[in-house]
Short mmCIF file of C-alpha atoms and ligand atoms in Angstrom, two decimals:
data_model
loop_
_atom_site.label_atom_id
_atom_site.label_comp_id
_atom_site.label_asym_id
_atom_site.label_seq_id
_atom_site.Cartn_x
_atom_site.Cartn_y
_atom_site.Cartn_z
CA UNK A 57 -8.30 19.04 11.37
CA UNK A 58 -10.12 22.61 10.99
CA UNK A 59 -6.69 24.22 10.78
CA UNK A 60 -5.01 21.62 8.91
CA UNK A 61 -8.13 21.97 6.00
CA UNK A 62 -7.45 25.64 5.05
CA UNK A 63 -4.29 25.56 4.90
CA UNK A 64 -4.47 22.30 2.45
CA UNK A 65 -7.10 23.86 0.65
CA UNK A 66 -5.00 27.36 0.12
CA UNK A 67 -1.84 25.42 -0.58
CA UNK A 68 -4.26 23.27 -3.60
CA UNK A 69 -6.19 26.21 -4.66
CA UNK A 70 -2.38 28.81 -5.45
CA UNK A 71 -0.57 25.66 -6.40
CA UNK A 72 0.07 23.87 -9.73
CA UNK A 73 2.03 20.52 -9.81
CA UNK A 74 1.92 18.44 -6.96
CA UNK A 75 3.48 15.05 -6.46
CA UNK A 76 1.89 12.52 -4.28
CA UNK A 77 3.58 10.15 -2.05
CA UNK A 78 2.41 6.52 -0.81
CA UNK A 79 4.42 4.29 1.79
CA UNK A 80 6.38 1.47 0.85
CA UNK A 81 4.49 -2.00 -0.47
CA UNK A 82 1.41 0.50 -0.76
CA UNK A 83 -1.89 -0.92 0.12
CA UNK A 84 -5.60 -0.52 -0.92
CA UNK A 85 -5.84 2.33 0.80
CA UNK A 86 -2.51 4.07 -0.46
CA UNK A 87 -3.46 3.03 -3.88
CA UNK A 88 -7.16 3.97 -3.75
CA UNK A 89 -6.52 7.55 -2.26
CA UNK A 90 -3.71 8.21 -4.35
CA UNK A 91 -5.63 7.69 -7.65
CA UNK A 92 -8.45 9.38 -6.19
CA UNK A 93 -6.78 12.14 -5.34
CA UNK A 94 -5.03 12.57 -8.85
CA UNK A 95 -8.24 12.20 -10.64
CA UNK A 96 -9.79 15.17 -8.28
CA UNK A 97 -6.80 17.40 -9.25
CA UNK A 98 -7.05 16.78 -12.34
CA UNK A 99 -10.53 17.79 -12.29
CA UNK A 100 -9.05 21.11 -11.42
CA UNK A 101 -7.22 21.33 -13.90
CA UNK A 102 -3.95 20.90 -11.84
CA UNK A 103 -1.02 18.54 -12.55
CA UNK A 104 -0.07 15.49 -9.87
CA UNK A 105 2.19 12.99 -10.09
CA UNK A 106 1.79 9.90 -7.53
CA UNK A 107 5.93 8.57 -7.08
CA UNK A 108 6.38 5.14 -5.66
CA UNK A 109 9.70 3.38 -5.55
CA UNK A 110 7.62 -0.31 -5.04
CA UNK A 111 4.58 -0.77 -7.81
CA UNK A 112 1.06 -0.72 -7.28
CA UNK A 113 -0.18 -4.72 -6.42
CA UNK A 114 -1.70 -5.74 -9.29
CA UNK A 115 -5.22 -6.72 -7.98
CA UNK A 116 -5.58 -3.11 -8.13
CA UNK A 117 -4.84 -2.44 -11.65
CA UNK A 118 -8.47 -2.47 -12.43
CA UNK A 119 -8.50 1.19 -10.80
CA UNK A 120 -8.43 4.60 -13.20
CA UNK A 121 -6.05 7.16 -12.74
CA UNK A 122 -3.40 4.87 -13.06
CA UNK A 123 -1.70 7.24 -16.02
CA UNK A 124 -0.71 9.73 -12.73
CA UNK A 125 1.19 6.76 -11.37
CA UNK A 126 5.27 6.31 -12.06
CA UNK A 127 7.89 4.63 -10.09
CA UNK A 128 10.96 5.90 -8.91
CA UNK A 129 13.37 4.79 -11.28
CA UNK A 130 11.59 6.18 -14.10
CA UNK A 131 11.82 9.72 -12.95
CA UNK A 132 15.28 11.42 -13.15
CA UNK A 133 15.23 13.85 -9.69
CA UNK A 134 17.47 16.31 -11.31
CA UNK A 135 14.88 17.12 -13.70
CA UNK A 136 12.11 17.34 -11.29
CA UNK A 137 9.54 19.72 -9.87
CA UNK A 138 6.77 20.17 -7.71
CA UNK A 139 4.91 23.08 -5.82
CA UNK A 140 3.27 21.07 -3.05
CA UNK A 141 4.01 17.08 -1.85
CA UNK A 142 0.77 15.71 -0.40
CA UNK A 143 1.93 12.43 1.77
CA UNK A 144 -1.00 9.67 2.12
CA UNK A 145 -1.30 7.76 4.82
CA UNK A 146 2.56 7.99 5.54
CA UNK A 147 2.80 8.23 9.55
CA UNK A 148 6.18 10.12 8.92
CA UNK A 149 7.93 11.28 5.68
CA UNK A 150 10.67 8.48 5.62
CA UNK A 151 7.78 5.83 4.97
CA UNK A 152 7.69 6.33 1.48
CA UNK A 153 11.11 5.17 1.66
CA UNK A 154 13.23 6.10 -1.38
CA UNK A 155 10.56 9.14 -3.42
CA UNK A 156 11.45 10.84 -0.15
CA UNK A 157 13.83 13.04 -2.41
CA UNK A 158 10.88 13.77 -4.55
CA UNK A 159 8.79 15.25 -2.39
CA UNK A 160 11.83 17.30 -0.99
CA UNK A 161 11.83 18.87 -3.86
CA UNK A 162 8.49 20.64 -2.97
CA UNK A 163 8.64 23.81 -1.29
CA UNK A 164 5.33 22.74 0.81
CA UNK A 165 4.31 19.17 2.48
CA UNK A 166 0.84 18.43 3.05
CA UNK A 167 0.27 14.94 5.50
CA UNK A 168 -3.04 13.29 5.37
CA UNK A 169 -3.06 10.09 7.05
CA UNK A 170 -4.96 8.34 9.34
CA UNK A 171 -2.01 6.50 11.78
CA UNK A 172 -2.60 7.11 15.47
CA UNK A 173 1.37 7.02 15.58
CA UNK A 174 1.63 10.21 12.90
CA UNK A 175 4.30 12.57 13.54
CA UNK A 176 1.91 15.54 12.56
CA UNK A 177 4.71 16.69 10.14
CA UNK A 178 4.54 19.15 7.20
CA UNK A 179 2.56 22.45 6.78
CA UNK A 180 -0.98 21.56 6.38
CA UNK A 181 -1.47 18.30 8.90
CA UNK A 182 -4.96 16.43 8.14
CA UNK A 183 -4.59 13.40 10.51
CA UNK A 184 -7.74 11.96 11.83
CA UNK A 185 -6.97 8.37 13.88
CA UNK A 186 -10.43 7.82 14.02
CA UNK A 187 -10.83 7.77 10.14
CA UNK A 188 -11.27 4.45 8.94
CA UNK A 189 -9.15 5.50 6.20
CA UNK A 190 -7.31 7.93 4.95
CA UNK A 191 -9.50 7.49 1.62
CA UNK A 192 -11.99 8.42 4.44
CA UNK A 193 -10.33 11.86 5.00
CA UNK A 194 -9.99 12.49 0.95
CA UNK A 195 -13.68 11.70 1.18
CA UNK A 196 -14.11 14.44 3.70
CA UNK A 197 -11.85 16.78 1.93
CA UNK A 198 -13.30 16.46 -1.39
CA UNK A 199 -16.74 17.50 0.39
CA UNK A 200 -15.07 20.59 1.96
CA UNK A 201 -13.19 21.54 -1.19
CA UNK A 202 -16.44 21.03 -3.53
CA UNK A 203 -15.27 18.45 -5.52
CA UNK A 204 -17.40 16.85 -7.84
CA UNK A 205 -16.75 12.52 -6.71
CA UNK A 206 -17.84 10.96 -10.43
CA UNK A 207 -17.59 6.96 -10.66
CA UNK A 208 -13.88 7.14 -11.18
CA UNK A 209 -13.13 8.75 -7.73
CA UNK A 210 -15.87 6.83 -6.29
CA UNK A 211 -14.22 3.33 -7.08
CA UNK A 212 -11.08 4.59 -5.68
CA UNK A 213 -12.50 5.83 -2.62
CA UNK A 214 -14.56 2.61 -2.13
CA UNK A 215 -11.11 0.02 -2.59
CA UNK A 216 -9.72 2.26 -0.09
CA UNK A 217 -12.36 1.83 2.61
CA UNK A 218 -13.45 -1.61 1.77
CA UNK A 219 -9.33 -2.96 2.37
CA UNK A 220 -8.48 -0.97 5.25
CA UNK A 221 -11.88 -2.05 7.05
CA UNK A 222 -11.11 -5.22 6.30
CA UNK A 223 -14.30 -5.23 3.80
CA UNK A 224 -16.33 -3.45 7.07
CA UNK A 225 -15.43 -5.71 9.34
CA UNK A 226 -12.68 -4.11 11.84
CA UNK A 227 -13.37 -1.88 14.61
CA UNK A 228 -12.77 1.19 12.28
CA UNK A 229 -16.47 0.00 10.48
CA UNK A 230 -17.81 3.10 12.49
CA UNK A 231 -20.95 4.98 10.79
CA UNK A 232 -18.93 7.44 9.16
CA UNK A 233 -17.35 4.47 7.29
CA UNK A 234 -20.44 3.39 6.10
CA UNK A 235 -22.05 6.43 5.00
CA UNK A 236 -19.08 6.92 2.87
CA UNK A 237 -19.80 3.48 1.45
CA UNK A 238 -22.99 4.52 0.36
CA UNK A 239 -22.56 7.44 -0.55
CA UNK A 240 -19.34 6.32 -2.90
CA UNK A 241 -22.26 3.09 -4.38
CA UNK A 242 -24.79 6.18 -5.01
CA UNK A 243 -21.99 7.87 -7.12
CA UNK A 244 -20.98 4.70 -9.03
CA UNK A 245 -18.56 2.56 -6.96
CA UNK A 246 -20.34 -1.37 -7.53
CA UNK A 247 -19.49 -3.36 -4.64
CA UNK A 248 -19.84 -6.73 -5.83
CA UNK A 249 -17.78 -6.40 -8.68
CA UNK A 250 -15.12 -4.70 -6.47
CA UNK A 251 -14.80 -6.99 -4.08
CA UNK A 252 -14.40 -9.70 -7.00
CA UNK A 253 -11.69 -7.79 -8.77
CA UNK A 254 -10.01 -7.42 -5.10
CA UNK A 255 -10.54 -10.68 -3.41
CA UNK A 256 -11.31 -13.18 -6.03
CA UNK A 257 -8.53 -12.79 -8.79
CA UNK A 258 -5.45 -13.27 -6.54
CA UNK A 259 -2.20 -14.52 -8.46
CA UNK A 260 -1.99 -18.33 -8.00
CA UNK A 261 1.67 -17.80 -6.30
CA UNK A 262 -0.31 -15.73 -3.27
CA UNK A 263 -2.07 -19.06 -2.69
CA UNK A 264 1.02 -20.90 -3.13
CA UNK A 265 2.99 -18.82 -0.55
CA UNK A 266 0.34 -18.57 2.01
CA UNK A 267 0.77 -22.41 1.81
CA UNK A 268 4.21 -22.17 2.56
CA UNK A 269 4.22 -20.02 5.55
CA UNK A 270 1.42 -22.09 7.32
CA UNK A 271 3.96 -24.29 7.84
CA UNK A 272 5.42 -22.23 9.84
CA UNK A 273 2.76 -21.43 12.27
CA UNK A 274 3.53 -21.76 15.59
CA UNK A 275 1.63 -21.04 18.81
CA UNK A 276 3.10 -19.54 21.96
CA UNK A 277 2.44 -17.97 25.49
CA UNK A 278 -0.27 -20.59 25.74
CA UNK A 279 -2.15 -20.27 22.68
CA UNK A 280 -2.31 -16.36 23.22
CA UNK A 281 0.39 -15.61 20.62
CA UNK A 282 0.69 -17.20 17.11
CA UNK A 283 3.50 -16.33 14.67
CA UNK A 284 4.49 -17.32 10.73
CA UNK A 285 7.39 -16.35 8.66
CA UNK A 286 7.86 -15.64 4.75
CA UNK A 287 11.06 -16.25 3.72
CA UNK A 288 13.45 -15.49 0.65
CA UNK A 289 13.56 -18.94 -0.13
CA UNK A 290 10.11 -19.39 0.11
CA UNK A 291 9.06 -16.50 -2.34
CA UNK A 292 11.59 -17.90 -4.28
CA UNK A 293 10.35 -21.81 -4.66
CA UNK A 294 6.53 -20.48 -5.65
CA UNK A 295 7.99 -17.15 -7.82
CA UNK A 296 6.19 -14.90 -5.07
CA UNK A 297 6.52 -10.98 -5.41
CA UNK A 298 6.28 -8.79 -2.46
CA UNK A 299 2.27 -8.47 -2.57
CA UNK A 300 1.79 -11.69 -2.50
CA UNK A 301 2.40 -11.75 1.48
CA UNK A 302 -0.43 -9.58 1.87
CA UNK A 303 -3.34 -11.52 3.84
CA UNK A 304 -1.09 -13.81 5.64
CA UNK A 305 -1.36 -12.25 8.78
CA UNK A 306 -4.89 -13.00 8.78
CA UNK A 307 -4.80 -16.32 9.08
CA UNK A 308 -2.40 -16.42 12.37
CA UNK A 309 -5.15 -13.96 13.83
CA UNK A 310 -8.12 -16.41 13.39
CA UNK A 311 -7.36 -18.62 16.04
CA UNK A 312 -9.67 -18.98 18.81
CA UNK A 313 -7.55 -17.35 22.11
CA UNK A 314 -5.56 -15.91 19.81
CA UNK A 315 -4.45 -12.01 21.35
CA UNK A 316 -1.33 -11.52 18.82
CA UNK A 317 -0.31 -12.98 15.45
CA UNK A 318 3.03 -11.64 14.21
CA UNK A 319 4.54 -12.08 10.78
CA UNK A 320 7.65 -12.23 9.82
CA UNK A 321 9.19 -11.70 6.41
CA UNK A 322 12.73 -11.05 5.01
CA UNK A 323 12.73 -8.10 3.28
CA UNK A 324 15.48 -6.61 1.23
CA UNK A 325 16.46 -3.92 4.19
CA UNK A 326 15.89 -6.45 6.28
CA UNK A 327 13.46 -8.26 8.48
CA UNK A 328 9.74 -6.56 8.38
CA UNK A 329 7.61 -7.99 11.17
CA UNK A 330 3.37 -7.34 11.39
CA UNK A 331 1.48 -7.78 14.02
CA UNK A 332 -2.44 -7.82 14.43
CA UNK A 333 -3.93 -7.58 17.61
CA UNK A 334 -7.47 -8.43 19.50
CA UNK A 335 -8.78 -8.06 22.95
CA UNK A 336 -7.66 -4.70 23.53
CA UNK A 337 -3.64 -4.98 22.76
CA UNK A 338 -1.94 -2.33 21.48
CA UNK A 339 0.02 -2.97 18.23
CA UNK A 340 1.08 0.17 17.40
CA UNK A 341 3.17 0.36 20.93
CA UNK A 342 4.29 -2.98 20.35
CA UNK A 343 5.56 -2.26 16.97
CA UNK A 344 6.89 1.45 18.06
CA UNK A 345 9.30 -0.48 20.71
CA UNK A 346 11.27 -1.56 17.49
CA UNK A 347 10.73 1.83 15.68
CA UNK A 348 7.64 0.97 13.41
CA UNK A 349 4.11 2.02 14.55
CA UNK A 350 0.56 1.95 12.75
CA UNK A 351 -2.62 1.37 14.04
CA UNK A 352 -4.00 0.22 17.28
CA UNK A 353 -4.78 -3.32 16.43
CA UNK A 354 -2.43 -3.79 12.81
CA UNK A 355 1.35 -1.92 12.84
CA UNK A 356 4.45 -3.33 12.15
CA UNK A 357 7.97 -2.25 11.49
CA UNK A 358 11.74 -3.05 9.87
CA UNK A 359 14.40 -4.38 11.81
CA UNK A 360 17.68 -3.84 10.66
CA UNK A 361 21.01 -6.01 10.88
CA UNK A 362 19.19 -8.89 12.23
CA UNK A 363 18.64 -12.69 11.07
CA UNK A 364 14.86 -13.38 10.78
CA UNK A 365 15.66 -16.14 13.55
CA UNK A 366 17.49 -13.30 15.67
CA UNK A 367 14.16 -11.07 15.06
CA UNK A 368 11.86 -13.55 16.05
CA UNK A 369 13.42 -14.30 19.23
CA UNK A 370 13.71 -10.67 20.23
CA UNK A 371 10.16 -9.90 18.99
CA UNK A 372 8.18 -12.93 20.36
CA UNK A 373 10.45 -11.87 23.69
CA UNK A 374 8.50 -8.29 23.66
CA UNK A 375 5.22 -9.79 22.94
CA UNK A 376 5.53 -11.73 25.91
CA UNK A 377 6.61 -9.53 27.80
CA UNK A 378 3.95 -7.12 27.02
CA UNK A 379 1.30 -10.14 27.71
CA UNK A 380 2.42 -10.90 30.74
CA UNK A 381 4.14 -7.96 32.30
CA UNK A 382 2.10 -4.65 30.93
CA UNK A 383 -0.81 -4.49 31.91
CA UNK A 384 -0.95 -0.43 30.65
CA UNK A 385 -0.88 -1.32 27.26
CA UNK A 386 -3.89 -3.41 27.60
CA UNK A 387 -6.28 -1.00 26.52
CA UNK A 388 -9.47 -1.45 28.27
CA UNK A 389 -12.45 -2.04 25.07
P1 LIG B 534 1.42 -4.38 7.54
O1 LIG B 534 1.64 -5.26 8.71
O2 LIG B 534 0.24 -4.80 6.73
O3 LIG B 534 2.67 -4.17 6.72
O4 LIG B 534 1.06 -2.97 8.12
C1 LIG B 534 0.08 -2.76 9.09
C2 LIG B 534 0.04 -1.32 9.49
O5 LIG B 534 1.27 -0.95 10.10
C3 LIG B 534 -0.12 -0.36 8.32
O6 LIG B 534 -1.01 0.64 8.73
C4 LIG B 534 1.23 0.20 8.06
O7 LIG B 534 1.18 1.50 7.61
C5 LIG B 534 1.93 0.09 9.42
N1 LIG B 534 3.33 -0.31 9.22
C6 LIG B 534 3.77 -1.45 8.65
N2 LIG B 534 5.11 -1.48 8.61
C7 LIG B 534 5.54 -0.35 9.18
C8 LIG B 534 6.86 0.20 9.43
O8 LIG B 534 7.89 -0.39 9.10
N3 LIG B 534 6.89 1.41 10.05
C9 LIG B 534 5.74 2.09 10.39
N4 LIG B 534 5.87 3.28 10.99
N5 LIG B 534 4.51 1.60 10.18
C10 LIG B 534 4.41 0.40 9.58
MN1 LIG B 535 -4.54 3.24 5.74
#
C-alpha cells in the first residue's frame, strides 16, 4: 500500500484530467467512491470524469457530484482524453466492462479496490482486502493526500461504507470501519437520513421482483444450500430494471443452516450468478472456478453460452461439491 500511495499521489499531483472507472451494475460503494473521489479532485482544481456504460441505481441519486458522472454512450471515444484512469473497486480492468476503451486511452492506470481476488494491475496498485471498502481506502487516501473531506465527500464516503458493510453488520465492520463512520458523521454525513434515502425509498418494482424470485427458492444439500433465480420474464411482468435485483440474495442467506445462497439472473451477456457465504466458505473461490471472484463471503461471476437451467445445474454441482468434497476451502473462522 506504502508503494502503491506515492506513486498515486505523484501520478494526481503532475496530472490534469482523469477519468474514473466503476464495474458493471455499480454498487454503493462504486457509486459513493466515485463521486467522492470527483468532488476531492475537483477540490484540486483538477478535471475527472467518472464513465459507466450501466447508470448509477437511482436510490443513490440523492448523492452530489453527480455532474462528473456520464455514461458510455454519451461520450464519443474518438474525441477523448485523459492523463491518468483511476479504477474503483474493479478486481481487474475488464470489470468495467465496455468504458474499458476509455480508460485505455490514459497513458497511466491507477487500481484502488478492495477485492481479495485483485489482479494488482496498473501503475500505482492501492488494494487493501482488509478494507471494508474501497470508499474505506479513498478515506485513507484523502488523509494521506491532505484533502479537506467537507459534507459532500463525507456523504459519499458514508453510502459507501454503510452498503458494502451491509449497514455495519458483515465481518468487514472492523474498527477501522467504524472510525471512518464517525469520523465521516463529525464532517457532515447524517446517518439516519442516509439510511432512509438508501433503504426506505426503493422503487415499488424491487418489491415486486423480490416477490417473484421467492418463488423460486429452493433448498438443497440438506438445507445447507439455498438458491433463487431472476429471470427476463420476470423483470419483464413487474417492469424491473437491473438494480432492482439488488438485495435478493439476502433473503436466500437468512435461513437458519443456511452455508450458501446463490442467485441466479439472466443477464444480457448471459447468466450472472451471486453467491453469499457463512460459516467460513469461501465465495470468492467458488465464484473464481467459473471465472468471477469478489470477496470472501459475497463474489459472483458471468457465465457465458449457457441456459440459466444449464448454469444452475453446473453451479449448484460445484457448490456441492465444494460442501462435501473440499474441505480446504473451508476456511477455519
Ligand atoms: P454481486 O453478487 O452483488 O453482483 O457481487 C458480489 C461481489 O462479487 C462484488 O464484490 C462484486 O464486485 C463481485 N462480483 C460480482 N460479479 C462478478 C463477476 O462477474 N466477476 C468478478 N470478478 N467479480 C464479480
Ligand atoms: Mn466494494
Amino acid at each position: 500500500m506504502k508503494e502503491g500511495l506515492a506513486r498515486a499521489r505523484e501520478l494526481i499531483l503532475s496530472h490534469r484530467r482523469f477519468v474514473i472507472l466503476e464495474h458493471e451494475k455499480p454498487d454503493g460503494d462504486c457509486v459513493g467512491s466515485s463521486l467522492a473521489l470527483a468532488l476531492a479532485l475537483e477540490k484540486w482544481g483538477k478535471q475527472a470524469l467518472i464513465v459507466s456504460d450501466d447508470p448509477h441505481p437511482v436510490i443513490y441519486d440523492f448523492l452530489p457530484g453527480q455532474e462528473h458522472f456520464t455514461r458510455t454512450g454519451y461520450l464519443g471515444l474518438a474525441d477523448f482524453h485523459a492523463d491518468v484512469a483511476i479504477f474503483l473497486d474493479c478486481g481487474e480492468p475488464e470489470r468495467c466492462g465496455r468504458a474499458l476503451p476509455f480508460a485505455q486511452k490514459a497513458k497511466y492506470w491507477v487500481n484502488i479496490d478492495h477485492h481479495v481476488s485483485n489482479t494488482k494491475f496498473g501503475d500505482a496498485v492501492l488494494v487493501d482486502p482488509s478494507a471494508a471498502a474501497t470508499g474505506e481506502i479513498l478515506w485513507y487516501l484523502f488523509g494521506e493526500l491532505g484533502v479537506n473531506i467537507d459534507a459532500r465527500i463525507a456523504v459519499c464516503l458514508y453510502v459507501a461504507v454503510l452498503t458494502d458493510t451491509g449497514s455495519f453488520r458483515y465481518e468487514n465492520t472492523t474498527p477501522r470501519a467504524l472510525r471512518m463512520a464517525a469520523d465521516l458523521i463529525e464532517k457532515g454525513a447524517r446517518p439516519q437520513e442516509i439510511s432512509e434515502l438508501v433503504y426506505e425509498a426503493k422503487p415499488l418494482s424491487s418489491v415486486m421482483l423480490l416477490g417473484e424470485a421467492l418463488q423460486t427458492l429452493e433448498i438443497h444439500a440438506g438445507g445447507k444450500i439455498a438458491c433463487v433465480s431472476v429471470t427476463r420474464e420476470m423483470m419483464k411482468k413487474v417492469a424491473a430494471t437491473s438494480e432492482d435485483t439488488e438485495g435478493i440474495i439476502t433473503y436466500p442467506r437468512s435461513i437458519q443452516g443456511v452455508m450458501v445462497a446463490v442467485q441466479f439472473r439472466e443477464a444480457d451477456e448471459g447468466v450472472h450468478v451471486s453467491f453469499r457465504t457463512r460459516r467460513a466458505v469461501d465465495a470468492s473461490r467458488i465464484a473464481e472456478t467459473f471465472g468471477g471472484g469478489g470477496h470472501p463471503r459475497a463474489a459472483g461471476a458471468l457465465i457465458k453460452g449457457k441456459t440459466l437451467p444449464e448454469v444452475k445445474t453446473l453451479v449448484l454441482e460445484e457448490v456441492r461439491r465444494v460442501l462435501e468434497q473440499n474441505p480446504d476451502l473451508v476456511v477455519k473462522a
